[in-house]
Amino acid sequence: MRALYRDHAGPLMAYVLRLVAGDRYLAEDVVQETLLRAWRNASQLDPTGRGLRPWLVTVARRVVIDAHRGRLARPAEDRGADLEQVPATDELDRALRLMTISDALADLTPAHRQVLVETYFKGRDTNETARVLGVPPGTVRSRIYYALRSLRIALEERGVTS
């Protein structure tokens, strides 16, 4: 393999550079892939024969063609330069809000917390919540009223204004 690289990598690199319009990185990848294929097919190749370099050139040309077709078939990769200009949402503020709300919910009584979780977080209406909790619908409405009032006070104590 060392002899193959020593004897053929330089001329192969020059040939591939012309094929890829001077893109050195792509040319290096093509030469590497070509030599890798030669190594995989070493049992079929004659390293001393005259047919080795034409075989390498043919394989390199096919690798370049395959790479070109691959680039046409899939969208171009984004290098991330444009992403710096795209506004992104700040997840830290959202996380802090959720932590504050969770902390305030922990201050509520279990009955008040449970009714808020069932109605606001799980999206159940009053009758469904009453069935789940095993209490009358009027009790659910009353607990929602007092739970929201207590939650508002708990949030105000934490510096969250309405």
Coordinates of C-alpha atoms in Angstrom, one line a residue:
M1 CA 0.0 0.0 0.0
R2 CA 2.9 2.4 0.8
A3 CA 4.4 1.7 -2.6
L4 CA 1.1 2.2 -4.3
Y5 CA 0.7 5.6 -2.5
R6 CA 4.3 6.6 -3.2
D7 CA 4.1 5.8 -6.9
H8 CA 0.6 6.9 -7.8
A9 CA -0.8 9.4 -5.2
G10 CA 1.0 12.5 -6.7
P11 CA -0.1 12.0 -10.3
L12 CA -3.5 10.9 -9.2
M13 CA -3.9 14.1 -7.1
A14 CA -2.9 16.3 -10.0
Y15 CA -5.5 14.6 -12.3
V16 CA -8.2 14.8 -9.7
L17 CA -7.5 18.5 -9.0
R18 CA -8.3 19.2 -12.6
L19 CA -11.5 17.3 -12.4
V20 CA -12.7 19.1 -9.3
A21 CA -11.7 22.6 -10.4
G22 CA -8.9 23.0 -7.9
D23 CA -10.9 22.0 -4.7
R24 CA -8.0 20.6 -2.8
Y25 CA -10.1 19.1 0.0
L26 CA -12.4 17.3 -2.3
A27 CA -9.4 16.1 -4.4
E28 CA -7.8 14.7 -1.3
D29 CA -11.0 12.9 -0.4
V30 CA -11.3 11.4 -3.9
V31 CA -7.6 10.2 -3.9
Q32 CA -8.1 8.7 -0.5
E33 CA -11.3 6.9 -1.6
T34 CA -9.6 5.7 -4.8
L35 CA -6.6 4.3 -2.9
L36 CA -9.0 2.7 -0.4
R37 CA -10.8 1.0 -3.3
A38 CA -7.4 -0.2 -4.7
W39 CA -6.6 -1.6 -1.3
R40 CA -9.9 -3.4 -1.1
N41 CA -9.3 -4.9 -4.6
A42 CA -5.6 -5.6 -4.0
S43 CA -6.1 -9.3 -4.8
Q44 CA -7.4 -8.4 -8.3
L45 CA -4.7 -5.8 -9.1
D46 CA -1.2 -6.3 -10.4
P47 CA 1.0 -3.6 -8.7
T48 CA 3.8 -4.1 -11.3
G49 CA 1.5 -4.1 -14.3
R50 CA 0.9 -1.2 -16.7
G51 CA -2.9 -1.4 -16.1
L52 CA -2.8 -0.1 -12.5
R53 CA -2.6 3.6 -13.2
P54 CA -5.4 3.6 -15.8
W55 CA -7.5 1.6 -13.3
L56 CA -6.8 4.2 -10.6
V57 CA -7.7 7.1 -13.0
T58 CA -10.9 5.4 -14.0
V59 CA -11.9 4.8 -10.3
A60 CA -11.0 8.4 -9.4
R61 CA -13.1 9.8 -12.3
R62 CA -16.1 7.6 -11.2
V63 CA -15.7 8.8 -7.5
V64 CA -15.8 12.4 -8.7
I65 CA -18.9 11.7 -10.8
D66 CA -20.6 10.0 -7.9
A67 CA -19.7 12.9 -5.6
H68 CA -21.1 15.4 -8.1
R69 CA -24.3 13.4 -8.6
G70 CA -24.6 13.2 -4.8
R71 CA -24.4 16.9 -4.4
L72 CA -27.1 17.3 -7.1
A73 CA -29.4 14.8 -5.4
R74 CA -29.3 16.4 -1.9
P75 CA -29.5 20.0 -0.8
A76 CA -26.2 21.8 -0.1
E77 CA -24.9 21.6 3.4
D78 CA -25.2 24.8 5.4
R79 CA -21.9 25.9 6.9
G80 CA -23.7 27.8 9.6
A81 CA -22.6 31.3 8.6
D82 CA -26.2 32.4 7.9
L83 CA -27.4 30.9 11.2
E84 CA -25.8 33.7 13.1
Q85 CA -28.2 36.2 11.6
V86 CA -31.4 34.1 12.3
P87 CA -33.1 35.2 15.5
A88 CA -33.4 32.4 18.0
T89 CA -35.8 32.1 20.9
D90 CA -34.2 32.4 24.3
E91 CA -35.0 29.1 26.1
L92 CA -33.5 30.4 29.3
D93 CA -36.4 32.8 29.9
R94 CA -38.9 30.0 29.3
A95 CA -37.0 27.7 31.6
L96 CA -37.0 30.3 34.4
R97 CA -40.7 31.0 34.0
L98 CA -41.4 27.2 34.2
M99 CA -39.3 26.9 37.3
T100 CA -41.1 29.9 38.9
I101 CA -44.5 28.5 38.1
S102 CA -43.5 25.0 39.4
D103 CA -42.2 26.6 42.6
A104 CA -45.4 28.6 43.1
L105 CA -47.5 25.5 42.4
A106 CA -45.7 23.6 45.1
D107 CA -46.9 26.2 47.6
L108 CA -50.5 25.4 46.9
T109 CA -52.5 22.9 48.8
P110 CA -52.6 19.4 47.2
A111 CA -56.3 19.8 46.4
H112 CA -55.7 23.2 44.7
R113 CA -52.6 22.0 42.8
Q114 CA -54.4 18.8 41.7
V115 CA -57.4 20.7 40.2
L116 CA -55.1 23.1 38.3
V117 CA -53.1 20.2 36.9
E118 CA -56.2 18.4 35.7
T119 CA -57.8 21.5 34.1
Y120 CA -55.0 23.6 32.8
F121 CA -52.2 21.2 32.2
K122 CA -54.2 18.1 31.2
G123 CA -56.9 20.2 29.4
R124 CA -59.9 18.6 31.1
D125 CA -63.2 20.4 31.5
T126 CA -64.9 20.7 34.9
N127 CA -67.0 17.6 34.5
E128 CA -64.1 15.4 33.5
T129 CA -62.0 16.8 36.3
A130 CA -64.8 16.1 38.8
R131 CA -65.0 12.5 37.6
V132 CA -61.2 12.0 37.8
L133 CA -61.0 13.5 41.3
G134 CA -64.2 12.0 42.6
V135 CA -65.8 15.3 43.7
P136 CA -68.8 17.3 42.5
P137 CA -68.4 19.8 39.6
G138 CA -69.2 22.7 41.9
T139 CA -66.3 21.8 44.2
V140 CA -64.0 21.7 41.1
R141 CA -65.1 25.2 40.1
S142 CA -64.7 26.5 43.6
R143 CA -61.2 24.9 43.9
I144 CA -60.2 26.4 40.6
Y145 CA -61.2 29.9 41.7
Y146 CA -59.3 29.7 45.0
A147 CA -56.3 27.9 43.5
L148 CA -55.9 30.6 40.8
R149 CA -56.2 33.3 43.5
S150 CA -53.5 31.5 45.6
L151 CA -51.3 31.0 42.6
R152 CA -51.5 34.6 41.7
I153 CA -50.4 35.6 45.2
A154 CA -47.6 33.0 45.2
L155 CA -46.3 34.4 41.8
E156 CA -46.5 38.0 43.0
E157 CA -44.4 37.0 46.1
R158 CA -41.8 35.7 43.6
G159 CA -41.7 39.0 41.7
V160 CA -43.9 37.9 38.8
T161 CA -46.4 40.7 38.0
S162 CA -49.7 40.2 36.4

